[in-house]
Amino acid sequence: MTYTDVFPNELDIHRRAGAALIDVREPDEYAQGHVPGAINLPLSELQGRETEVPDGAVLICASGNRSSQAAAYLAGLGHQKLKNLMGGTFGWTREGRDLVTGDRP
């Protein structure tokens, strides 16, 4: 099983199609700024919570590294159509897009 990398400028397409946005950074990182609409499910807690990630989700972290690890892990368990946000929140902000602060999506 595999996943697909998506660029920040493609994220809105997936969001409009109903994809869940899952930020796999730690809660303090998430609270400092995350992509609007993303929910927090830290990579450190993913094992045992895999069912909380729906097929077709876009996984996000700071740079794309942890989210690609999460996507590969979940795809290996049979999750379908997962996506990894290339460049993560850094790539998102490099394109001039805003982040939301706090612990809510």
PDB file of N, CA and C in Angstrom:
ATOM      1  N   MET A   1       0.835  -1.182   0.000  1.00  0.00           N
ATOM      2  CA  MET A   1       0.000   0.000   0.000  1.00  0.00           C
ATOM      3  C   MET A   1       0.882   1.249   0.000  1.00  0.00           C
ATOM      4  N   THR A   2       0.388   2.287  -0.599  1.00  0.00           N
ATOM      5  CA  THR A   2       1.156   3.521  -0.686  1.00  0.00           C
ATOM      6  C   THR A   2       0.279   4.725  -0.358  1.00  0.00           C
ATOM      7  N   TYR A   3       0.888   5.887  -0.431  1.00  0.00           N
ATOM      8  CA  TYR A   3       0.192   7.149  -0.246  1.00  0.00           C
ATOM      9  C   TYR A   3       0.676   8.098  -1.332  1.00  0.00           C
ATOM     10  N   THR A   4       0.012   9.236  -1.457  1.00  0.00           N
ATOM     11  CA  THR A   4       0.353  10.228  -2.468  1.00  0.00           C
ATOM     12  C   THR A   4       0.804  11.516  -1.800  1.00  0.00           C
ATOM     13  N   ASP A   5       1.862  12.117  -2.315  1.00  0.00           N
ATOM     14  CA  ASP A   5       2.289  13.432  -1.849  1.00  0.00           C
ATOM     15  C   ASP A   5       1.460  14.496  -2.565  1.00  0.00           C
ATOM     16  N   VAL A   6       1.026  15.509  -1.827  1.00  0.00           N
ATOM     17  CA  VAL A   6       0.313  16.631  -2.423  1.00  0.00           C
ATOM     18  C   VAL A   6       1.018  17.925  -2.037  1.00  0.00           C
ATOM     19  N   PHE A   7       0.965  18.896  -2.921  1.00  0.00           N
ATOM     20  CA  PHE A   7       1.562  20.203  -2.675  1.00  0.00           C
ATOM     21  C   PHE A   7       0.572  21.087  -1.922  1.00  0.00           C
ATOM     22  N   PRO A   8       1.068  22.076  -1.188  1.00  0.00           N
ATOM     23  CA  PRO A   8       0.167  22.967  -0.456  1.00  0.00           C
ATOM     24  C   PRO A   8      -0.925  23.596  -1.329  1.00  0.00           C
ATOM     25  N   ASN A   9      -0.586  23.935  -2.584  1.00  0.00           N
ATOM     26  CA  ASN A   9      -1.597  24.554  -3.448  1.00  0.00           C
ATOM     27  C   ASN A   9      -2.676  23.574  -3.896  1.00  0.00           C
ATOM     28  N   GLU A  10      -2.507  22.288  -3.618  1.00  0.00           N
ATOM     29  CA  GLU A  10      -3.514  21.275  -3.951  1.00  0.00           C
ATOM     30  C   GLU A  10      -4.408  20.924  -2.769  1.00  0.00           C
ATOM     31  N   LEU A  11      -4.062  21.405  -1.593  1.00  0.00           N
ATOM     32  CA  LEU A  11      -4.770  20.998  -0.381  1.00  0.00           C
ATOM     33  C   LEU A  11      -6.250  21.373  -0.420  1.00  0.00           C
ATOM     34  N   ASP A  12      -6.572  22.562  -0.902  1.00  0.00           N
ATOM     35  CA  ASP A  12      -7.970  22.982  -0.935  1.00  0.00           C
ATOM     36  C   ASP A  12      -8.835  22.051  -1.779  1.00  0.00           C
ATOM     37  N   ILE A  13      -8.288  21.501  -2.838  1.00  0.00           N
ATOM     38  CA  ILE A  13      -9.025  20.549  -3.680  1.00  0.00           C
ATOM     39  C   ILE A  13      -9.431  19.338  -2.853  1.00  0.00           C
ATOM     40  N   HIS A  14      -8.491  18.825  -2.086  1.00  0.00           N
ATOM     41  CA  HIS A  14      -8.764  17.633  -1.267  1.00  0.00           C
ATOM     42  C   HIS A  14      -9.709  17.959  -0.109  1.00  0.00           C
ATOM     43  N   ARG A  15      -9.543  19.142   0.452  1.00  0.00           N
ATOM     44  CA  ARG A  15     -10.424  19.560   1.549  1.00  0.00           C
ATOM     45  C   ARG A  15     -11.870  19.690   1.049  1.00  0.00           C
ATOM     46  N   ARG A  16     -12.045  20.313  -0.113  1.00  0.00           N
ATOM     47  CA  ARG A  16     -13.402  20.454  -0.685  1.00  0.00           C
ATOM     48  C   ARG A  16     -14.023  19.108  -1.029  1.00  0.00           C
ATOM     49  N   ALA A  17     -13.173  18.135  -1.341  1.00  0.00           N
ATOM     50  CA  ALA A  17     -13.663  16.787  -1.645  1.00  0.00           C
ATOM     51  C   ALA A  17     -13.987  16.001  -0.375  1.00  0.00           C
ATOM     52  N   GLY A  18     -13.765  16.613   0.787  1.00  0.00           N
ATOM     53  CA  GLY A  18     -14.137  15.980   2.034  1.00  0.00           C
ATOM     54  C   GLY A  18     -13.016  15.286   2.784  1.00  0.00           C
ATOM     55  N   ALA A  19     -11.773  15.468   2.348  1.00  0.00           N
ATOM     56  CA  ALA A  19     -10.649  14.815   3.033  1.00  0.00           C
ATOM     57  C   ALA A  19     -10.460  15.396   4.431  1.00  0.00           C
ATOM     58  N   ALA A  20     -10.257  14.519   5.387  1.00  0.00           N
ATOM     59  CA  ALA A  20      -9.903  14.951   6.741  1.00  0.00           C
ATOM     60  C   ALA A  20      -8.456  15.415   6.732  1.00  0.00           C
ATOM     61  N   LEU A  21      -8.161  16.457   7.496  1.00  0.00           N
ATOM     62  CA  LEU A  21      -6.800  16.946   7.656  1.00  0.00           C
ATOM     63  C   LEU A  21      -6.315  16.535   9.037  1.00  0.00           C
ATOM     64  N   ILE A  22      -5.247  15.740   9.076  1.00  0.00           N
ATOM     65  CA  ILE A  22      -4.733  15.201  10.325  1.00  0.00           C
ATOM     66  C   ILE A  22      -3.305  15.709  10.533  1.00  0.00           C
ATOM     67  N   ASP A  23      -3.105  16.501  11.570  1.00  0.00           N
ATOM     68  CA  ASP A  23      -1.791  17.043  11.918  1.00  0.00           C
ATOM     69  C   ASP A  23      -1.157  16.094  12.922  1.00  0.00           C
ATOM     70  N   VAL A  24      -0.016  15.509  12.567  1.00  0.00           N
ATOM     71  CA  VAL A  24       0.605  14.482  13.412  1.00  0.00           C
ATOM     72  C   VAL A  24       1.711  15.037  14.314  1.00  0.00           C
ATOM     73  N   ARG A  25       1.821  16.360  14.410  1.00  0.00           N
ATOM     74  CA  ARG A  25       2.806  16.947  15.316  1.00  0.00           C
ATOM     75  C   ARG A  25       2.313  16.848  16.757  1.00  0.00           C
ATOM     76  N   GLU A  26       3.205  17.124  17.683  1.00  0.00           N
ATOM     77  CA  GLU A  26       2.853  17.093  19.099  1.00  0.00           C
ATOM     78  C   GLU A  26       1.905  18.259  19.427  1.00  0.00           C
ATOM     79  N   PRO A  27       1.096  18.125  20.480  1.00  0.00           N
ATOM     80  CA  PRO A  27       0.093  19.148  20.795  1.00  0.00           C
ATOM     81  C   PRO A  27       0.640  20.563  20.932  1.00  0.00           C
ATOM     82  N   ASP A  28       1.840  20.726  21.509  1.00  0.00           N
ATOM     83  CA  ASP A  28       2.386  22.077  21.643  1.00  0.00           C
ATOM     84  C   ASP A  28       2.739  22.684  20.290  1.00  0.00           C
ATOM     85  N   GLU A  29       3.231  21.864  19.368  1.00  0.00           N
ATOM     86  CA  GLU A  29       3.531  22.342  18.013  1.00  0.00           C
ATOM     87  C   GLU A  29       2.241  22.734  17.290  1.00  0.00           C
ATOM     88  N   TYR A  30       1.247  21.876  17.416  1.00  0.00           N
ATOM     89  CA  TYR A  30      -0.057  22.111  16.791  1.00  0.00           C
ATOM     90  C   TYR A  30      -0.655  23.430  17.288  1.00  0.00           C
ATOM     91  N   ALA A  31      -0.615  23.656  18.599  1.00  0.00           N
ATOM     92  CA  ALA A  31      -1.207  24.859  19.186  1.00  0.00           C
ATOM     93  C   ALA A  31      -0.497  26.127  18.730  1.00  0.00           C
ATOM     94  N   GLN A  32       0.780  26.035  18.417  1.00  0.00           N
ATOM     95  CA  GLN A  32       1.536  27.202  17.957  1.00  0.00           C
ATOM     96  C   GLN A  32       1.129  27.638  16.561  1.00  0.00           C
ATOM     97  N   GLY A  33       0.515  26.750  15.787  1.00  0.00           N
ATOM     98  CA  GLY A  33       0.041  27.096  14.459  1.00  0.00           C
ATOM     99  C   GLY A  33      -0.148  25.882  13.585  1.00  0.00           C
ATOM    100  N   HIS A  34      -1.362  25.737  13.035  1.00  0.00           N
ATOM    101  CA  HIS A  34      -1.675  24.593  12.187  1.00  0.00           C
ATOM    102  C   HIS A  34      -2.548  25.031  11.021  1.00  0.00           C
ATOM    103  N   VAL A  35      -2.619  24.184  10.016  1.00  0.00           N
ATOM    104  CA  VAL A  35      -3.452  24.435   8.846  1.00  0.00           C
ATOM    105  C   VAL A  35      -4.910  24.487   9.312  1.00  0.00           C
ATOM    106  N   PRO A  36      -5.658  25.509   8.893  1.00  0.00           N
ATOM    107  CA  PRO A  36      -7.064  25.599   9.299  1.00  0.00           C
ATOM    108  C   PRO A  36      -7.840  24.311   8.965  1.00  0.00           C
ATOM    109  N   GLY A  37      -8.579  23.831   9.951  1.00  0.00           N
ATOM    110  CA  GLY A  37      -9.389  22.631   9.768  1.00  0.00           C
ATOM    111  C   GLY A  37      -8.698  21.336  10.148  1.00  0.00           C
ATOM    112  N   ALA A  38      -7.388  21.378  10.390  1.00  0.00           N
ATOM    113  CA  ALA A  38      -6.655  20.162  10.747  1.00  0.00           C
ATOM    114  C   ALA A  38      -6.902  19.797  12.204  1.00  0.00           C
ATOM    115  N   ILE A  39      -7.122  18.512  12.434  1.00  0.00           N
ATOM    116  CA  ILE A  39      -7.243  18.028  13.805  1.00  0.00           C
ATOM    117  C   ILE A  39      -5.908  17.420  14.217  1.00  0.00           C
ATOM    118  N   ASN A  40      -5.641  17.376  15.502  1.00  0.00           N
ATOM    119  CA  ASN A  40      -4.360  16.902  16.008  1.00  0.00           C
ATOM    120  C   ASN A  40      -4.446  15.454  16.442  1.00  0.00           C
ATOM    121  N   LEU A  41      -3.593  14.630  15.873  1.00  0.00           N
ATOM    122  CA  LEU A  41      -3.405  13.240  16.282  1.00  0.00           C
ATOM    123  C   LEU A  41      -1.896  12.973  16.206  1.00  0.00           C
ATOM    124  N   PRO A  42      -1.183  13.204  17.317  1.00  0.00           N
ATOM    125  CA  PRO A  42       0.279  13.110  17.300  1.00  0.00           C
ATOM    126  C   PRO A  42       0.788  11.748  16.832  1.00  0.00           C
ATOM    127  N   LEU A  43       1.872  11.786  16.081  1.00  0.00           N
ATOM    128  CA  LEU A  43       2.504  10.558  15.613  1.00  0.00           C
ATOM    129  C   LEU A  43       2.837   9.648  16.791  1.00  0.00           C
ATOM    130  N   SER A  44       3.229  10.239  17.915  1.00  0.00           N
ATOM    131  CA  SER A  44       3.581   9.453  19.097  1.00  0.00           C
ATOM    132  C   SER A  44       2.389   8.695  19.680  1.00  0.00           C
ATOM    133  N   GLU A  45       1.168   9.070  19.293  1.00  0.00           N
ATOM    134  CA  GLU A  45      -0.046   8.409  19.779  1.00  0.00           C
ATOM    135  C   GLU A  45      -0.763   7.613  18.697  1.00  0.00           C
ATOM    136  N   LEU A  46      -0.203   7.599  17.492  1.00  0.00           N
ATOM    137  CA  LEU A  46      -0.908   6.997  16.359  1.00  0.00           C
ATOM    138  C   LEU A  46      -1.139   5.505  16.532  1.00  0.00           C
ATOM    139  N   GLN A  47      -0.128   4.792  17.039  1.00  0.00           N
ATOM    140  CA  GLN A  47      -0.303   3.361  17.255  1.00  0.00           C
ATOM    141  C   GLN A  47      -1.387   3.161  18.304  1.00  0.00           C
ATOM    142  N   GLY A  48      -2.416   2.454  17.931  1.00  0.00           N
ATOM    143  CA  GLY A  48      -3.561   2.238  18.808  1.00  0.00           C
ATOM    144  C   GLY A  48      -4.730   3.164  18.502  1.00  0.00           C
ATOM    145  N   ARG A  49      -4.489   4.196  17.701  1.00  0.00           N
ATOM    146  CA  ARG A  49      -5.558   5.141  17.332  1.00  0.00           C
ATOM    147  C   ARG A  49      -5.738   5.189  15.811  1.00  0.00           C
ATOM    148  N   GLU A  50      -5.237   4.197  15.128  1.00  0.00           N
ATOM    149  CA  GLU A  50      -5.266   4.177  13.668  1.00  0.00           C
ATOM    150  C   GLU A  50      -6.670   4.318  13.096  1.00  0.00           C
ATOM    151  N   THR A  51      -7.651   3.799  13.803  1.00  0.00           N
ATOM    152  CA  THR A  51      -9.030   3.860  13.285  1.00  0.00           C
ATOM    153  C   THR A  51      -9.591   5.276  13.267  1.00  0.00           C
ATOM    154  N   GLU A  52      -8.918   6.210  13.924  1.00  0.00           N
ATOM    155  CA  GLU A  52      -9.364   7.605  13.927  1.00  0.00           C
ATOM    156  C   GLU A  52      -8.987   8.338  12.642  1.00  0.00           C
ATOM    157  N   VAL A  53      -8.173   7.704  11.814  1.00  0.00           N
ATOM    158  CA  VAL A  53      -7.757   8.313  10.556  1.00  0.00           C
ATOM    159  C   VAL A  53      -8.578   7.689   9.427  1.00  0.00           C
ATOM    160  N   PRO A  54      -9.458   8.461   8.820  1.00  0.00           N
ATOM    161  CA  PRO A  54     -10.279   7.906   7.740  1.00  0.00           C
ATOM    162  C   PRO A  54      -9.483   7.751   6.445  1.00  0.00           C
ATOM    163  N   ASP A  55      -9.904   6.831   5.604  1.00  0.00           N
ATOM    164  CA  ASP A  55      -9.314   6.720   4.279  1.00  0.00           C
ATOM    165  C   ASP A  55      -9.444   8.068   3.578  1.00  0.00           C
ATOM    166  N   GLY A  56      -8.456   8.405   2.784  1.00  0.00           N
ATOM    167  CA  GLY A  56      -8.471   9.656   2.043  1.00  0.00           C
ATOM    168  C   GLY A  56      -7.974  10.856   2.818  1.00  0.00           C
ATOM    169  N   ALA A  57      -7.523  10.669   4.052  1.00  0.00           N
ATOM    170  CA  ALA A  57      -7.048  11.784   4.882  1.00  0.00           C
ATOM    171  C   ALA A  57      -5.754  12.359   4.328  1.00  0.00           C
ATOM    172  N   VAL A  58      -5.543  13.642   4.606  1.00  0.00           N
ATOM    173  CA  VAL A  58      -4.282  14.312   4.303  1.00  0.00           C
ATOM    174  C   VAL A  58      -3.537  14.455   5.622  1.00  0.00           C
ATOM    175  N   LEU A  59      -2.333  13.898   5.681  1.00  0.00           N
ATOM    176  CA  LEU A  59      -1.520  13.948   6.885  1.00  0.00           C
ATOM    177  C   LEU A  59      -0.536  15.114   6.780  1.00  0.00           C
ATOM    178  N   ILE A  60      -0.379  15.832   7.906  1.00  0.00           N
ATOM    179  CA  ILE A  60       0.390  17.070   7.924  1.00  0.00           C
ATOM    180  C   ILE A  60       1.327  17.065   9.132  1.00  0.00           C
ATOM    181  N   CYS A  61       2.529  17.602   8.943  1.00  0.00           N
ATOM    182  CA  CYS A  61       3.442  17.865  10.057  1.00  0.00           C
ATOM    183  C   CYS A  61       4.156  19.177   9.762  1.00  0.00           C
ATOM    184  N   ALA A  62       5.310  19.396  10.339  1.00  0.00           N
ATOM    185  CA  ALA A  62       6.038  20.646  10.124  1.00  0.00           C
ATOM    186  C   ALA A  62       6.676  20.703   8.736  1.00  0.00           C
ATOM    187  N   SER A  63       7.273  19.594   8.305  1.00  0.00           N
ATOM    188  CA  SER A  63       8.038  19.609   7.056  1.00  0.00           C
ATOM    189  C   SER A  63       7.615  18.560   6.040  1.00  0.00           C
ATOM    190  N   GLY A  64       6.816  17.597   6.463  1.00  0.00           N
ATOM    191  CA  GLY A  64       6.417  16.492   5.592  1.00  0.00           C
ATOM    192  C   GLY A  64       7.078  15.185   5.966  1.00  0.00           C
ATOM    193  N   ASN A  65       8.019  15.216   6.895  1.00  0.00           N
ATOM    194  CA  ASN A  65       8.744  14.010   7.281  1.00  0.00           C
ATOM    195  C   ASN A  65       7.902  13.092   8.169  1.00  0.00           C
ATOM    196  N   ARG A  66       7.433  13.613   9.293  1.00  0.00           N
ATOM    197  CA  ARG A  66       6.625  12.775  10.203  1.00  0.00           C
ATOM    198  C   ARG A  66       5.319  12.348   9.556  1.00  0.00           C
ATOM    199  N   SER A  67       4.727  13.248   8.788  1.00  0.00           N
ATOM    200  CA  SER A  67       3.460  12.884   8.139  1.00  0.00           C
ATOM    201  C   SER A  67       3.665  11.800   7.088  1.00  0.00           C
ATOM    202  N   SER A  68       4.817  11.797   6.412  1.00  0.00           N
ATOM    203  CA  SER A  68       5.078  10.715   5.460  1.00  0.00           C
ATOM    204  C   SER A  68       5.287   9.396   6.206  1.00  0.00           C
ATOM    205  N   GLN A  69       5.910   9.448   7.384  1.00  0.00           N
ATOM    206  CA  GLN A  69       6.054   8.234   8.202  1.00  0.00           C
ATOM    207  C   GLN A  69       4.682   7.710   8.613  1.00  0.00           C
ATOM    208  N   ALA A  70       3.813   8.627   9.041  1.00  0.00           N
ATOM    209  CA  ALA A  70       2.464   8.232   9.448  1.00  0.00           C
ATOM    210  C   ALA A  70       1.693   7.652   8.268  1.00  0.00           C
ATOM    211  N   ALA A  71       1.808   8.295   7.116  1.00  0.00           N
ATOM    212  CA  ALA A  71       1.095   7.811   5.927  1.00  0.00           C
ATOM    213  C   ALA A  71       1.578   6.426   5.519  1.00  0.00           C
ATOM    214  N   ALA A  72       2.883   6.210   5.551  1.00  0.00           N
ATOM    215  CA  ALA A  72       3.430   4.898   5.194  1.00  0.00           C
ATOM    216  C   ALA A  72       2.966   3.834   6.178  1.00  0.00           C
ATOM    217  N   TYR A  73       2.979   4.161   7.466  1.00  0.00           N
ATOM    218  CA  TYR A  73       2.529   3.225   8.497  1.00  0.00           C
ATOM    219  C   TYR A  73       1.058   2.856   8.282  1.00  0.00           C
ATOM    220  N   LEU A  74       0.215   3.864   8.101  1.00  0.00           N
ATOM    221  CA  LEU A  74      -1.217   3.621   7.924  1.00  0.00           C
ATOM    222  C   LEU A  74      -1.512   2.895   6.619  1.00  0.00           C
ATOM    223  N   ALA A  75      -0.808   3.256   5.567  1.00  0.00           N
ATOM    224  CA  ALA A  75      -1.001   2.568   4.283  1.00  0.00           C
ATOM    225  C   ALA A  75      -0.626   1.098   4.416  1.00  0.00           C
ATOM    226  N   GLY A  76       0.419   0.831   5.186  1.00  0.00           N
ATOM    227  CA  GLY A  76       0.820  -0.552   5.428  1.00  0.00           C
ATOM    228  C   GLY A  76      -0.223  -1.362   6.169  1.00  0.00           C
ATOM    229  N   LEU A  77      -1.092  -0.667   6.899  1.00  0.00           N
ATOM    230  CA  LEU A  77      -2.181  -1.329   7.617  1.00  0.00           C
ATOM    231  C   LEU A  77      -3.435  -1.454   6.760  1.00  0.00           C
ATOM    232  N   GLY A  78      -3.372  -0.918   5.550  1.00  0.00           N
ATOM    233  CA  GLY A  78      -4.513  -1.050   4.647  1.00  0.00           C
ATOM    234  C   GLY A  78      -5.332   0.209   4.428  1.00  0.00           C
ATOM    235  N   HIS A  79      -4.951   1.314   5.036  1.00  0.00           N
ATOM    236  CA  HIS A  79      -5.667   2.568   4.786  1.00  0.00           C
ATOM    237  C   HIS A  79      -5.485   2.952   3.321  1.00  0.00           C
ATOM    238  N   GLN A  80      -6.542   3.474   2.722  1.00  0.00           N
ATOM    239  CA  GLN A  80      -6.563   3.774   1.302  1.00  0.00           C
ATOM    240  C   GLN A  80      -6.525   5.273   1.028  1.00  0.00           C
ATOM    241  N   LYS A  81      -5.936   5.643  -0.107  1.00  0.00           N
ATOM    242  CA  LYS A  81      -5.982   7.000  -0.655  1.00  0.00           C
ATOM    243  C   LYS A  81      -5.461   8.073   0.295  1.00  0.00           C
ATOM    244  N   LEU A  82      -4.490   7.727   1.127  1.00  0.00           N
ATOM    245  CA  LEU A  82      -3.896   8.706   2.031  1.00  0.00           C
ATOM    246  C   LEU A  82      -3.010   9.668   1.247  1.00  0.00           C
ATOM    247  N   LYS A  83      -2.901  10.872   1.782  1.00  0.00           N
ATOM    248  CA  LYS A  83      -2.058  11.894   1.183  1.00  0.00           C
ATOM    249  C   LYS A  83      -1.144  12.487   2.250  1.00  0.00           C
ATOM    250  N   ASN A  84       0.030  12.939   1.802  1.00  0.00           N
ATOM    251  CA  ASN A  84       1.010  13.587   2.654  1.00  0.00           C
ATOM    252  C   ASN A  84       1.215  14.997   2.126  1.00  0.00           C
ATOM    253  N   LEU A  85       1.077  15.999   3.004  1.00  0.00           N
ATOM    254  CA  LEU A  85       1.298  17.381   2.582  1.00  0.00           C
ATOM    255  C   LEU A  85       2.797  17.646   2.501  1.00  0.00           C
ATOM    256  N   MET A  86       3.302  17.758   1.281  1.00  0.00           N
ATOM    257  CA  MET A  86       4.729  18.030   1.075  1.00  0.00           C
ATOM    258  C   MET A  86       5.076  19.408   1.636  1.00  0.00           C
ATOM    259  N   GLY A  87       6.161  19.469   2.370  1.00  0.00           N
ATOM    260  CA  GLY A  87       6.587  20.730   2.958  1.00  0.00           C
ATOM    261  C   GLY A  87       5.879  21.065   4.249  1.00  0.00           C
ATOM    262  N   GLY A  88       4.831  20.327   4.582  1.00  0.00           N
ATOM    263  CA  GLY A  88       4.102  20.523   5.829  1.00  0.00           C
ATOM    264  C   GLY A  88       3.646  21.950   6.064  1.00  0.00           C
ATOM    265  N   THR A  89       3.570  22.320   7.333  1.00  0.00           N
ATOM    266  CA  THR A  89       3.121  23.681   7.652  1.00  0.00           C
ATOM    267  C   THR A  89       4.145  24.722   7.202  1.00  0.00           C
ATOM    268  N   PHE A  90       5.432  24.329   7.121  1.00  0.00           N
ATOM    269  CA  PHE A  90       6.439  25.268   6.606  1.00  0.00           C
ATOM    270  C   PHE A  90       6.138  25.601   5.151  1.00  0.00           C
ATOM    271  N   GLY A  91       5.844  24.588   4.361  1.00  0.00           N
ATOM    272  CA  GLY A  91       5.500  24.808   2.958  1.00  0.00           C
ATOM    273  C   GLY A  91       4.216  25.603   2.809  1.00  0.00           C
ATOM    274  N   TRP A  92       3.269  25.340   3.684  1.00  0.00           N
ATOM    275  CA  TRP A  92       1.986  26.052   3.679  1.00  0.00           C
ATOM    276  C   TRP A  92       2.209  27.550   3.886  1.00  0.00           C
ATOM    277  N   THR A  93       3.018  27.890   4.890  1.00  0.00           N
ATOM    278  CA  THR A  93       3.255  29.311   5.178  1.00  0.00           C
ATOM    279  C   THR A  93       4.184  29.955   4.149  1.00  0.00           C
ATOM    280  N   ARG A  94       5.092  29.188   3.554  1.00  0.00           N
ATOM    281  CA  ARG A  94       5.962  29.734   2.500  1.00  0.00           C
ATOM    282  C   ARG A  94       5.142  30.238   1.317  1.00  0.00           C
ATOM    283  N   GLU A  95       3.968  29.658   1.123  1.00  0.00           N
ATOM    284  CA  GLU A  95       3.082  30.092   0.041  1.00  0.00           C
ATOM    285  C   GLU A  95       2.196  31.250   0.467  1.00  0.00           C
ATOM    286  N   GLY A  96       2.455  31.802   1.656  1.00  0.00           N
ATOM    287  CA  GLY A  96       1.692  32.953   2.120  1.00  0.00           C
ATOM    288  C   GLY A  96       0.360  32.610   2.757  1.00  0.00           C
ATOM    289  N   ARG A  97       0.171  31.361   3.107  1.00  0.00           N
ATOM    290  CA  ARG A  97      -1.088  30.926   3.718  1.00  0.00           C
ATOM    291  C   ARG A  97      -0.987  31.038   5.232  1.00  0.00           C
ATOM    292  N   ASP A  98      -2.105  31.330   5.845  1.00  0.00           N
ATOM    293  CA  ASP A  98      -2.150  31.530   7.293  1.00  0.00           C
ATOM    294  C   ASP A  98      -2.312  30.220   8.046  1.00  0.00           C
ATOM    295  N   LEU A  99      -1.839  30.237   9.282  1.00  0.00           N
ATOM    296  CA  LEU A  99      -2.053  29.143  10.222  1.00  0.00           C
ATOM    297  C   LEU A  99      -3.025  29.615  11.289  1.00  0.00           C
ATOM    298  N   VAL A 100      -3.654  28.666  11.950  1.00  0.00           N
ATOM    299  CA  VAL A 100      -4.552  28.927  13.065  1.00  0.00           C
ATOM    300  C   VAL A 100      -3.814  28.521  14.341  1.00  0.00           C
ATOM    301  N   THR A 101      -3.911  29.308  15.384  1.00  0.00           N
ATOM    302  CA  THR A 101      -3.274  28.950  16.645  1.00  0.00           C
ATOM    303  C   THR A 101      -4.314  28.384  17.607  1.00  0.00           C
ATOM    304  N   GLY A 102      -3.836  27.729  18.648  1.00  0.00           N
ATOM    305  CA  GLY A 102      -4.727  27.156  19.655  1.00  0.00           C
ATOM    306  C   GLY A 102      -4.894  25.662  19.445  1.00  0.00           C
ATOM    307  N   ASP A 103      -5.696  25.069  20.317  1.00  0.00           N
ATOM    308  CA  ASP A 103      -5.854  23.612  20.282  1.00  0.00           C
ATOM    309  C   ASP A 103      -7.102  23.133  19.563  1.00  0.00           C
ATOM    310  N   ARG A 104      -7.751  23.994  18.812  1.00  0.00           N
ATOM    311  CA  ARG A 104      -8.955  23.636  18.047  1.00  0.00           C
ATOM    312  C   ARG A 104      -8.679  23.757  16.557  1.00  0.00           C
ATOM    313  N   PRO A 105      -9.334  22.894  15.755  1.00  0.00           N
ATOM    314  CA  PRO A 105      -9.135  22.963  14.295  1.00  0.00           C
ATOM    315  C   PRO A 105      -9.507  24.324  13.757  1.00  0.00           C
TER     316      PRO A 105
END
